[in-house]
């Protein structure tokens, strides 16, 4: 009986983790949309949780302000790898902003807290 309870608990835990990762594990679906298009820049809303980064797949080029909210239960970071721009130490419930000037192209966004990117906290963003 005890073995059965452990197996059921492990299956439930795996189901919860799978649901938290969302489609494709990248976490770009269902994201709030940023404002503006073309070279106008704008503000882009981003949420981070375990284990996903939710942001629009495409954002405007130019001066962009990322408003990043940690809706999870543990600390996260927000890193745009190709620019070396980052926000560190986003505590649960906290929102921070990051202002970046972006050229058109493809960028990789990650949480580089050890193990987080590998768990699904990674997204691809196209700047138009």
PDB file of C-alpha atoms in Angstrom:
ATOM      1  CA  UNK A   1       0.000   0.000   0.000  1.00  0.00           C
ATOM      2  CA  UNK A   2       2.781   2.432   0.914  1.00  0.00           C
ATOM      3  CA  UNK A   3       4.561   1.783  -2.412  1.00  0.00           C
ATOM      4  CA  UNK A   4       1.324   2.569  -4.250  1.00  0.00           C
ATOM      5  CA  UNK A   5       0.949   5.931  -2.459  1.00  0.00           C
ATOM      6  CA  UNK A   6       4.528   6.883  -3.356  1.00  0.00           C
ATOM      7  CA  UNK A   7       3.972   6.017  -7.033  1.00  0.00           C
ATOM      8  CA  UNK A   8       0.755   8.059  -7.133  1.00  0.00           C
ATOM      9  CA  UNK A   9       2.474  11.041  -5.457  1.00  0.00           C
ATOM     10  CA  UNK A  10       5.335  10.893  -7.972  1.00  0.00           C
ATOM     11  CA  UNK A  11       2.894  10.772 -10.894  1.00  0.00           C
ATOM     12  CA  UNK A  12       0.998  13.782  -9.558  1.00  0.00           C
ATOM     13  CA  UNK A  13       4.239  15.712  -9.091  1.00  0.00           C
ATOM     14  CA  UNK A  14       5.288  14.972 -12.676  1.00  0.00           C
ATOM     15  CA  UNK A  15       1.876  16.107 -13.942  1.00  0.00           C
ATOM     16  CA  UNK A  16       2.124  19.403 -12.048  1.00  0.00           C
ATOM     17  CA  UNK A  17       5.635  20.059 -13.390  1.00  0.00           C
ATOM     18  CA  UNK A  18       4.526  19.271 -16.956  1.00  0.00           C
ATOM     19  CA  UNK A  19       1.535  21.618 -16.675  1.00  0.00           C
ATOM     20  CA  UNK A  20       3.728  24.417 -15.292  1.00  0.00           C
ATOM     21  CA  UNK A  21       6.087  24.214 -18.270  1.00  0.00           C
ATOM     22  CA  UNK A  22       3.262  24.775 -20.747  1.00  0.00           C
ATOM     23  CA  UNK A  23       3.395  23.993 -24.463  1.00  0.00           C
ATOM     24  CA  UNK A  24       6.882  23.277 -25.747  1.00  0.00           C
ATOM     25  CA  UNK A  25       8.386  23.991 -22.326  1.00  0.00           C
ATOM     26  CA  UNK A  26       9.514  27.416 -23.584  1.00  0.00           C
ATOM     27  CA  UNK A  27       6.760  29.376 -21.943  1.00  0.00           C
ATOM     28  CA  UNK A  28       6.015  31.880 -24.698  1.00  0.00           C
ATOM     29  CA  UNK A  29       2.337  31.035 -25.094  1.00  0.00           C
ATOM     30  CA  UNK A  30      -0.379  33.100 -23.454  1.00  0.00           C
ATOM     31  CA  UNK A  31       1.910  36.048 -22.861  1.00  0.00           C
ATOM     32  CA  UNK A  32       0.775  39.628 -22.520  1.00  0.00           C
ATOM     33  CA  UNK A  33       1.539  41.625 -25.657  1.00  0.00           C
ATOM     34  CA  UNK A  34       3.957  44.531 -25.736  1.00  0.00           C
ATOM     35  CA  UNK A  35       3.071  47.897 -27.215  1.00  0.00           C
ATOM     36  CA  UNK A  36       4.214  49.540 -30.424  1.00  0.00           C
ATOM     37  CA  UNK A  37       5.662  48.262 -33.664  1.00  0.00           C
ATOM     38  CA  UNK A  38       8.404  49.154 -36.113  1.00  0.00           C
ATOM     39  CA  UNK A  39      11.147  51.420 -34.712  1.00  0.00           C
ATOM     40  CA  UNK A  40       8.906  52.974 -32.075  1.00  0.00           C
ATOM     41  CA  UNK A  41       9.988  50.719 -29.220  1.00  0.00           C
ATOM     42  CA  UNK A  42       7.544  50.407 -26.359  1.00  0.00           C
ATOM     43  CA  UNK A  43       6.843  48.566 -23.142  1.00  0.00           C
ATOM     44  CA  UNK A  44       6.770  44.781 -23.068  1.00  0.00           C
ATOM     45  CA  UNK A  45       5.113  42.921 -20.192  1.00  0.00           C
ATOM     46  CA  UNK A  46       6.900  39.740 -19.092  1.00  0.00           C
ATOM     47  CA  UNK A  47       6.028  37.219 -16.393  1.00  0.00           C
ATOM     48  CA  UNK A  48       8.339  34.595 -14.943  1.00  0.00           C
ATOM     49  CA  UNK A  49       7.199  31.580 -12.992  1.00  0.00           C
ATOM     50  CA  UNK A  50       8.355  28.029 -12.394  1.00  0.00           C
ATOM     51  CA  UNK A  51       9.505  27.091 -15.071  1.00  0.00           C
ATOM     52  CA  UNK A  52       8.554  29.491 -17.847  1.00  0.00           C
ATOM     53  CA  UNK A  53       9.222  32.969 -19.212  1.00  0.00           C
ATOM     54  CA  UNK A  54       6.088  34.448 -20.763  1.00  0.00           C
ATOM     55  CA  UNK A  55       6.679  37.246 -23.247  1.00  0.00           C
ATOM     56  CA  UNK A  56       5.508  38.090 -26.766  1.00  0.00           C
ATOM     57  CA  UNK A  57       7.252  36.152 -29.531  1.00  0.00           C
ATOM     58  CA  UNK A  58       7.805  39.465 -31.380  1.00  0.00           C
ATOM     59  CA  UNK A  59       8.648  42.863 -29.901  1.00  0.00           C
ATOM     60  CA  UNK A  60       9.357  46.242 -31.499  1.00  0.00           C
ATOM     61  CA  UNK A  61      12.866  47.421 -32.255  1.00  0.00           C
ATOM     62  CA  UNK A  62      14.290  50.565 -30.748  1.00  0.00           C
ATOM     63  CA  UNK A  63      14.101  51.603 -27.105  1.00  0.00           C
ATOM     64  CA  UNK A  64      12.155  48.901 -25.274  1.00  0.00           C
ATOM     65  CA  UNK A  65      11.242  48.756 -21.605  1.00  0.00           C
ATOM     66  CA  UNK A  66      10.694  45.252 -20.256  1.00  0.00           C
ATOM     67  CA  UNK A  67       8.405  45.168 -17.235  1.00  0.00           C
ATOM     68  CA  UNK A  68       9.269  41.807 -15.665  1.00  0.00           C
ATOM     69  CA  UNK A  69       7.120  40.338 -12.891  1.00  0.00           C
ATOM     70  CA  UNK A  70       8.030  37.234 -10.926  1.00  0.00           C
ATOM     71  CA  UNK A  71       4.712  35.443 -10.402  1.00  0.00           C
ATOM     72  CA  UNK A  72       6.487  32.352  -9.115  1.00  0.00           C
ATOM     73  CA  UNK A  73       7.456  31.158  -5.668  1.00  0.00           C
ATOM     74  CA  UNK A  74      11.268  31.367  -5.999  1.00  0.00           C
ATOM     75  CA  UNK A  75      13.799  33.991  -7.108  1.00  0.00           C
ATOM     76  CA  UNK A  76      14.391  34.404 -10.858  1.00  0.00           C
ATOM     77  CA  UNK A  77      16.626  36.436 -13.210  1.00  0.00           C
ATOM     78  CA  UNK A  78      15.837  37.909 -16.639  1.00  0.00           C
ATOM     79  CA  UNK A  79      18.713  37.825 -19.138  1.00  0.00           C
ATOM     80  CA  UNK A  80      18.732  38.818 -22.822  1.00  0.00           C
ATOM     81  CA  UNK A  81      21.761  36.765 -23.787  1.00  0.00           C
ATOM     82  CA  UNK A  82      22.824  38.537 -26.979  1.00  0.00           C
ATOM     83  CA  UNK A  83      22.890  41.944 -25.257  1.00  0.00           C
ATOM     84  CA  UNK A  84      24.260  40.941 -21.839  1.00  0.00           C
ATOM     85  CA  UNK A  85      21.400  43.010 -20.363  1.00  0.00           C
ATOM     86  CA  UNK A  86      19.902  41.524 -17.224  1.00  0.00           C
ATOM     87  CA  UNK A  87      17.736  41.870 -14.149  1.00  0.00           C
ATOM     88  CA  UNK A  88      18.935  39.905 -11.138  1.00  0.00           C
ATOM     89  CA  UNK A  89      17.223  38.897  -7.934  1.00  0.00           C
ATOM     90  CA  UNK A  90      13.551  39.120  -8.910  1.00  0.00           C
ATOM     91  CA  UNK A  91      11.866  37.981  -5.704  1.00  0.00           C
ATOM     92  CA  UNK A  92       8.405  36.329  -5.735  1.00  0.00           C
ATOM     93  CA  UNK A  93       5.751  38.989  -6.449  1.00  0.00           C
ATOM     94  CA  UNK A  94       8.334  41.617  -7.407  1.00  0.00           C
ATOM     95  CA  UNK A  95       8.325  43.622 -10.667  1.00  0.00           C
ATOM     96  CA  UNK A  96      11.434  45.297 -12.108  1.00  0.00           C
ATOM     97  CA  UNK A  97      12.017  47.155 -15.357  1.00  0.00           C
ATOM     98  CA  UNK A  98      14.860  46.920 -17.841  1.00  0.00           C
ATOM     99  CA  UNK A  99      15.408  49.495 -20.598  1.00  0.00           C
ATOM    100  CA  UNK A 100      17.228  48.199 -23.675  1.00  0.00           C
ATOM    101  CA  UNK A 101      17.743  49.432 -27.237  1.00  0.00           C
ATOM    102  CA  UNK A 102      17.197  46.464 -29.552  1.00  0.00           C
ATOM    103  CA  UNK A 103      18.061  46.023 -33.202  1.00  0.00           C
ATOM    104  CA  UNK A 104      15.938  43.733 -35.410  1.00  0.00           C
ATOM    105  CA  UNK A 105      16.919  40.087 -34.981  1.00  0.00           C
ATOM    106  CA  UNK A 106      16.399  36.992 -32.857  1.00  0.00           C
ATOM    107  CA  UNK A 107      17.252  36.999 -29.166  1.00  0.00           C
ATOM    108  CA  UNK A 108      17.334  34.331 -26.463  1.00  0.00           C
ATOM    109  CA  UNK A 109      15.877  35.222 -23.061  1.00  0.00           C
ATOM    110  CA  UNK A 110      16.696  33.032 -20.061  1.00  0.00           C
ATOM    111  CA  UNK A 111      16.634  32.840 -16.305  1.00  0.00           C
ATOM    112  CA  UNK A 112      20.227  31.911 -15.500  1.00  0.00           C
ATOM    113  CA  UNK A 113      19.658  30.897 -11.885  1.00  0.00           C
ATOM    114  CA  UNK A 114      21.333  27.455 -11.836  1.00  0.00           C
ATOM    115  CA  UNK A 115      18.967  24.817 -13.225  1.00  0.00           C
ATOM    116  CA  UNK A 116      16.178  27.222 -14.221  1.00  0.00           C
ATOM    117  CA  UNK A 117      16.973  27.532 -17.944  1.00  0.00           C
ATOM    118  CA  UNK A 118      17.361  23.770 -18.155  1.00  0.00           C
ATOM    119  CA  UNK A 119      13.934  23.375 -16.506  1.00  0.00           C
ATOM    120  CA  UNK A 120      12.263  25.470 -19.229  1.00  0.00           C
ATOM    121  CA  UNK A 121      12.945  29.106 -18.340  1.00  0.00           C
ATOM    122  CA  UNK A 122      14.114  30.032 -21.842  1.00  0.00           C
ATOM    123  CA  UNK A 123      12.319  31.800 -24.684  1.00  0.00           C
ATOM    124  CA  UNK A 124      13.087  33.071 -28.182  1.00  0.00           C
ATOM    125  CA  UNK A 125      12.117  36.637 -29.013  1.00  0.00           C
ATOM    126  CA  UNK A 126      12.041  38.222 -32.472  1.00  0.00           C
ATOM    127  CA  UNK A 127      12.687  41.966 -32.644  1.00  0.00           C
ATOM    128  CA  UNK A 128      11.122  43.637 -35.701  1.00  0.00           C
TER     129      UNK A 128
END
